[in-house]
Short mmCIF file of C-alpha atoms in Angstrom, two decimals:
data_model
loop_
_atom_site.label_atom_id
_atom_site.label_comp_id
_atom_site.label_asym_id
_atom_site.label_seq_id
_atom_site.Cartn_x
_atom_site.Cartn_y
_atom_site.Cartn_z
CA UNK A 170 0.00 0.00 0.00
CA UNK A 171 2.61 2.15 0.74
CA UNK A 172 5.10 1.76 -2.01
CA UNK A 173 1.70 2.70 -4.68
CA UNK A 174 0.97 5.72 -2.96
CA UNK A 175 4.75 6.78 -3.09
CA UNK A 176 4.64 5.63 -7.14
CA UNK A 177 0.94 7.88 -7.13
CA UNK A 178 2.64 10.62 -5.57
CA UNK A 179 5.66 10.51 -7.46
CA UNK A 180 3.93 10.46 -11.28
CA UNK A 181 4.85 8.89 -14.63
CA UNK A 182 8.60 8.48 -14.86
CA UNK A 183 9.76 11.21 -17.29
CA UNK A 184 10.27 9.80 -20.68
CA UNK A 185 13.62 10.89 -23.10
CA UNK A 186 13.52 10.38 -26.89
CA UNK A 187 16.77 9.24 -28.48
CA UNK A 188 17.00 9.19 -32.21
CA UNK A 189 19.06 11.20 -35.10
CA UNK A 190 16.53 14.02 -35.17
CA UNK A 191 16.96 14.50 -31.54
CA UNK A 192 20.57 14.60 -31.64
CA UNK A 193 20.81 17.38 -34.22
CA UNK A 194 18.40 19.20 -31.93
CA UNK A 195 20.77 18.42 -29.12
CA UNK A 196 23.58 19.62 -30.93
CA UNK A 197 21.64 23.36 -32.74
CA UNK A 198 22.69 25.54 -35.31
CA UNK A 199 26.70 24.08 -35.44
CA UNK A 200 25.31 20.48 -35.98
CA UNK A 201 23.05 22.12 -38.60
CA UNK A 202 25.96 23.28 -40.27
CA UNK A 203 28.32 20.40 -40.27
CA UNK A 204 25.57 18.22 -41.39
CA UNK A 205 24.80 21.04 -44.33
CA UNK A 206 28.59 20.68 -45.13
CA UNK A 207 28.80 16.74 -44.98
CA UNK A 208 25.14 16.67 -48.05
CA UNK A 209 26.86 19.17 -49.85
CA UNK A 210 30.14 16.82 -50.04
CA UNK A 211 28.50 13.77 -50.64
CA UNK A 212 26.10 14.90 -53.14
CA UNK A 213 29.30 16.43 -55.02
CA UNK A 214 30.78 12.82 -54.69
CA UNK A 215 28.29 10.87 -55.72
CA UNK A 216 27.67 13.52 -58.51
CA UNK A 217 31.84 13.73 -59.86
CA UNK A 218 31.27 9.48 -59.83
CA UNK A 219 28.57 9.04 -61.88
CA UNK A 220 29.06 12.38 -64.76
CA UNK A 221 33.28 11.04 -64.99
CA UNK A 222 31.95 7.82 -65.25
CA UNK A 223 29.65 7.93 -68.50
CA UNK A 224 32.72 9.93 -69.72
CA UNK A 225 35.49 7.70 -69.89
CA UNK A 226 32.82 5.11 -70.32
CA UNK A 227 31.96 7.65 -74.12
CA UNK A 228 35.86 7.79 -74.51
CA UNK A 229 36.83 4.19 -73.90
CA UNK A 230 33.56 2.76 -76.38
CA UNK A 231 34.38 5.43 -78.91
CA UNK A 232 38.47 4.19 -79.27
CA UNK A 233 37.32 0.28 -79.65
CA UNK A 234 34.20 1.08 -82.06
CA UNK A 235 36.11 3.19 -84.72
CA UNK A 236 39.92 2.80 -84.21
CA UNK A 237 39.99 -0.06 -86.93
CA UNK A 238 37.92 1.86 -89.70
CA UNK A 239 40.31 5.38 -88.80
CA UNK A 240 42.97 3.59 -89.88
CA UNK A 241 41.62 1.44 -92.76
CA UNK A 242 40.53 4.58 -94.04
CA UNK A 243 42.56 6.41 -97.17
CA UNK A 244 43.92 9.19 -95.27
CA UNK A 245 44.37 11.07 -92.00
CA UNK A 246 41.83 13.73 -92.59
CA UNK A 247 39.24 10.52 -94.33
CA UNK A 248 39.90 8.69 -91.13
CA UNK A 249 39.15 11.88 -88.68
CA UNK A 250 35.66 11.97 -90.05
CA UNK A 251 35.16 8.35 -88.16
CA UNK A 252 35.18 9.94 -84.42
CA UNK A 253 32.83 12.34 -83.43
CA UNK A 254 33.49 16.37 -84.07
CA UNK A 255 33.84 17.00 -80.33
CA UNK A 256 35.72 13.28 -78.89
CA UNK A 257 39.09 13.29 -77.78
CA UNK A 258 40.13 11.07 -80.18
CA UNK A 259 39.07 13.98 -82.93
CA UNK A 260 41.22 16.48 -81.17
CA UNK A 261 44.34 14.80 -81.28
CA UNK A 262 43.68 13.44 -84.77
CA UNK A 263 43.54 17.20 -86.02
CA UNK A 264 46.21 17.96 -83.66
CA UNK A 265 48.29 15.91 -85.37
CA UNK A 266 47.52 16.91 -89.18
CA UNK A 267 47.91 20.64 -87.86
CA UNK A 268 51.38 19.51 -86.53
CA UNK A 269 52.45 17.91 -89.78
CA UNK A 270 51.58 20.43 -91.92
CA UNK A 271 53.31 23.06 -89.65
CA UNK A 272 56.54 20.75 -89.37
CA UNK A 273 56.77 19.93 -92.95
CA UNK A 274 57.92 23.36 -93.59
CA UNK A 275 60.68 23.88 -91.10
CA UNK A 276 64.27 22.80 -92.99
CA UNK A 277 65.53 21.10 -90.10
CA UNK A 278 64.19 17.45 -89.72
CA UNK A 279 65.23 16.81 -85.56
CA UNK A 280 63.28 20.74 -85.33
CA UNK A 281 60.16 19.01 -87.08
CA UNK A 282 60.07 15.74 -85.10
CA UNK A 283 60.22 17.66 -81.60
CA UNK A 284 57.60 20.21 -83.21
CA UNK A 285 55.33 17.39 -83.99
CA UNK A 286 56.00 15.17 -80.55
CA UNK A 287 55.34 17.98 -78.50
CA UNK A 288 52.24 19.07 -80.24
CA UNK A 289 50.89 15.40 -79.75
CA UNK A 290 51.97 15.61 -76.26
CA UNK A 291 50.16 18.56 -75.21
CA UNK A 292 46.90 17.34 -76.70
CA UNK A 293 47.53 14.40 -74.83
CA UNK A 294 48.16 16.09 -71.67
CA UNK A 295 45.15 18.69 -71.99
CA UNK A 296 42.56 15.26 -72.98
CA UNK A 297 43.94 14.03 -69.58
CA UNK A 298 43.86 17.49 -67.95
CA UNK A 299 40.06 17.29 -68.82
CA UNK A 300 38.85 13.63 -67.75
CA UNK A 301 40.60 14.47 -64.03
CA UNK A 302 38.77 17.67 -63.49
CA UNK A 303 36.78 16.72 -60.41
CA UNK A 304 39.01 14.56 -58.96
CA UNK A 305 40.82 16.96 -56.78
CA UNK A 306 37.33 17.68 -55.21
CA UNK A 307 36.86 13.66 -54.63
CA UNK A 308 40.32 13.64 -53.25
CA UNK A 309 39.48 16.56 -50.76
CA UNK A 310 36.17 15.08 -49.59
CA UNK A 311 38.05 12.02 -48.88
CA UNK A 312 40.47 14.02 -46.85
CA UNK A 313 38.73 16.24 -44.78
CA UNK A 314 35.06 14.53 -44.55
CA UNK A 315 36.41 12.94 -41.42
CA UNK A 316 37.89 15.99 -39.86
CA UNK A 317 34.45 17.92 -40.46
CA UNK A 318 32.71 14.76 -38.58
CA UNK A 319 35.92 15.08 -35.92
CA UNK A 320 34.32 18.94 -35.72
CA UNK A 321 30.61 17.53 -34.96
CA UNK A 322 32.06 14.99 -32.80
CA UNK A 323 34.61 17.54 -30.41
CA UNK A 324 31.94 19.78 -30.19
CA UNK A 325 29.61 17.19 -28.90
CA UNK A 326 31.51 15.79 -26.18
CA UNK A 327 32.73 19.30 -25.08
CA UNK A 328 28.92 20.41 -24.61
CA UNK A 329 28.41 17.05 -22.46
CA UNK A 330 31.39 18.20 -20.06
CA UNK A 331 29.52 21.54 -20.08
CA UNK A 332 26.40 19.59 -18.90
CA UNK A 333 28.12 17.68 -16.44
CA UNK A 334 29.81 20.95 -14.72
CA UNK A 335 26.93 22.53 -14.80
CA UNK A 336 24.71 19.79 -13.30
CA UNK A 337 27.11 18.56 -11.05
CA UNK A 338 25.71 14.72 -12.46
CA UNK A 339 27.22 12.37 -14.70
CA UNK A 340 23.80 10.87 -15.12
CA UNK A 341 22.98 9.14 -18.70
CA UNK A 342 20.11 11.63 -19.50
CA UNK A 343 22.67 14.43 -19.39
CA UNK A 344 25.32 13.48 -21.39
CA UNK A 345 23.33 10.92 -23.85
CA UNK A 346 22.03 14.00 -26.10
CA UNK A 347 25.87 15.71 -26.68
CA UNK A 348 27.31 12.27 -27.05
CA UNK A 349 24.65 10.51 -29.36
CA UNK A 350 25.49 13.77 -31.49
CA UNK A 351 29.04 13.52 -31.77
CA UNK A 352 28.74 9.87 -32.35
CA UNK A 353 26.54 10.66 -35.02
CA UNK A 354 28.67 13.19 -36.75
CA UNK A 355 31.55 11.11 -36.71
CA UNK A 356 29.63 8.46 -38.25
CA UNK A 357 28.48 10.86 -41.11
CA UNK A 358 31.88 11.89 -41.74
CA UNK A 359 33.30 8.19 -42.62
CA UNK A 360 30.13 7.90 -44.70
CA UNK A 361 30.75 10.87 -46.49
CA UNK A 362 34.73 10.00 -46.88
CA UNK A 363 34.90 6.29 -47.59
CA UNK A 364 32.74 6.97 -50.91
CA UNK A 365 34.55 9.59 -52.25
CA UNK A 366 37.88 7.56 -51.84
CA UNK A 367 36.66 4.58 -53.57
CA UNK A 368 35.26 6.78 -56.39
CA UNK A 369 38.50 8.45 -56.59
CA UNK A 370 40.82 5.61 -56.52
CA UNK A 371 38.40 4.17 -59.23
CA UNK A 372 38.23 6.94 -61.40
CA UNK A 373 41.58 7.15 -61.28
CA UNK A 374 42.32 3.49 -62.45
CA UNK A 375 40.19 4.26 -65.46
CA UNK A 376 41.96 7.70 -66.40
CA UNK A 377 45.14 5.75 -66.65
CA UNK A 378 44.04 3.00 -68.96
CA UNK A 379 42.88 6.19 -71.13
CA UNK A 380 45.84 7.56 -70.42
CA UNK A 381 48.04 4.22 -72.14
CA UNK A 382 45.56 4.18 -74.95
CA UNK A 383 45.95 8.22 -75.96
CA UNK A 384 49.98 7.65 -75.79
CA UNK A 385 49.66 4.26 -78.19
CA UNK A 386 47.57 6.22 -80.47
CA UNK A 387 49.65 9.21 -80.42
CA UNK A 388 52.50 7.63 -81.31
CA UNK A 389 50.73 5.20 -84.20
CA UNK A 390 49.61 8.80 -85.11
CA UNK A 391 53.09 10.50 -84.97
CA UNK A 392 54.94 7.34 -87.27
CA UNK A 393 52.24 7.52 -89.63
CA UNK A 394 52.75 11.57 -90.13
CA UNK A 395 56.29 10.89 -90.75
CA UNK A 396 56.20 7.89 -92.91
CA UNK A 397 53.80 9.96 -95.10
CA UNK A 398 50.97 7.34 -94.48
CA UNK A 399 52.70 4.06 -95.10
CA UNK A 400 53.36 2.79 -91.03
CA UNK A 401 50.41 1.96 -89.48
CA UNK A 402 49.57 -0.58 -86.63
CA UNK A 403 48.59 -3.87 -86.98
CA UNK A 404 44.60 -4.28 -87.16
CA UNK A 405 43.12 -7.06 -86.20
CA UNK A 406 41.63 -9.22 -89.19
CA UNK A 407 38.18 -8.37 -90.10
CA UNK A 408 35.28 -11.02 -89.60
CA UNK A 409 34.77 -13.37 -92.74
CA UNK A 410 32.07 -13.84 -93.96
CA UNK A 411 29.71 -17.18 -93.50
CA UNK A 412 30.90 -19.41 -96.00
CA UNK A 413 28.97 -20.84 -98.31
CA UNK A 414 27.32 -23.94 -97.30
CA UNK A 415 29.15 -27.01 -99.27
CA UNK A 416 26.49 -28.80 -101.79
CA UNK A 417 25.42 -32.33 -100.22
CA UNK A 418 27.44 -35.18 -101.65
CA UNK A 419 25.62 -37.33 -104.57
CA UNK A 420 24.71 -40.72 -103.36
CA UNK A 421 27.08 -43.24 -104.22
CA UNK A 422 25.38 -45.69 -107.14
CA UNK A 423 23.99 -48.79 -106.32
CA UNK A 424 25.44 -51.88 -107.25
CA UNK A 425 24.37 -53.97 -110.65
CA UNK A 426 22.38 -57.07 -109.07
CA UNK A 427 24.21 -60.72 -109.46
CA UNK A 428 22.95 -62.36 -112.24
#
């Protein structure tokens, strides 16, 4: 009898919501603003990954599809018409006629082959310039995403002390609010991060095999310029055709009965 009046007296036990929501609360305008911070770097991730990817993906498919009929075809400028106006392929295929042209009328030969490496080399190097824009932001994200979480996370367990000095109580419904919000932020962090370094480190991969592929076809362009058309790589055989199908054998005659 006793202990339910004491429970009457005393009320409902006083009930504390947990949850993200309630952290950022917790946490006010500075959470607000690393968590702004952390959508704005992931959605530039996730944004770099997918726009670089249907890139090289346009570059790569372009080089397989048409490298065979550029060089089957009659001449340089025939053979330029194969990739589209505005590929990378296109640009250091004109690159390369410009440079010829231009080189054929200097006197000295050694002047003319540097004239006409170098031009093929900076096309090369401003194709390659172009297909890594964005990385350096991927790269950055990857970098620092953690240290803006770290941010979240300091600031969080600073405001618990704060609570616990000025409570005088170490109790869990003090602290649990600061420190479920710098939990939180240091889990956003490593979500925003860990994406952006796979992305990069994938991205990357890819811009290299472009890379190898622009210098092979540079230089198969550069020895074809200076052989005047007669070096060219080695193309792989063309599908034959279905032969014919072969016209059934005639039935062997039959034997002349036994008399």
């Amino acid at each position: 009898m006793l202990i339910e009046i004491l429970a009457a007296a005393g009320g409902e036990a006083p009930q504390t919501s947990f949850g993200f929501w309630e952290a950022m609360e917790e946490g006010g305008p500075v959470a607000w603003s690393i968590l702004g911070v952390m959508i704005i770097m992931s959605v530039g991730s996730f944004y770099i990954l997918i726009t670089k990817y249907f890139e090289q993906n346009k570059v790569m498919k372009e080089y397989r599809s048409n490298r065979a009929a550029f060089w089957r075809a009659g001449s340089l400028k025939d053979g330029a018409t194969k990739f589209d106006k505005n590929s990378a392929w296109r640009q250091l295929v004109d690159d390369g006629i410009r440079a010829g042209d231009e080189s054929a009328k200097m006197t000295d030969s050694l002047e003319s082959h540097d004239w006409l490496h170098g031009t093929l080399a900076r096309s090369e190097a401003s194709i390659n310039a172009k297909l890594a824009g964005g990385l350096p932001f991927l790269a950055t994200v990857g970098a620092t995403a953690p240290f803006v979480g770290l941010l979240g996370t300091v600031i969080g367990i600073y405001r618990a002390l704060i609570k616990i000095g000025a409570t005088g109580s170490a109790s869990i419904d003090q602290v649990a609010g600061p420190v479920g919000e710098a939990l939180i932020m240091t889990a956003i962090g490593l979500l925003v991060a860990v994406p952006a370094v796979f992305a990069y480190n994938y991205l990357q991969s890819r811009n290299r095999r472009i890379a190898a592929m622009l210098s092979g076809f540079s230089t198969d362009l550069q020895a074809n310029i200076t052989s005047n058309g007669v070096v060219k790589p080695t193309l792989p055989a063309a599908a034959n055709k279905a032969a014919p199908k072969a016209a059934p054998a005639k039935a062997a005659p039959a034997a002349a009965p036994k008399k």
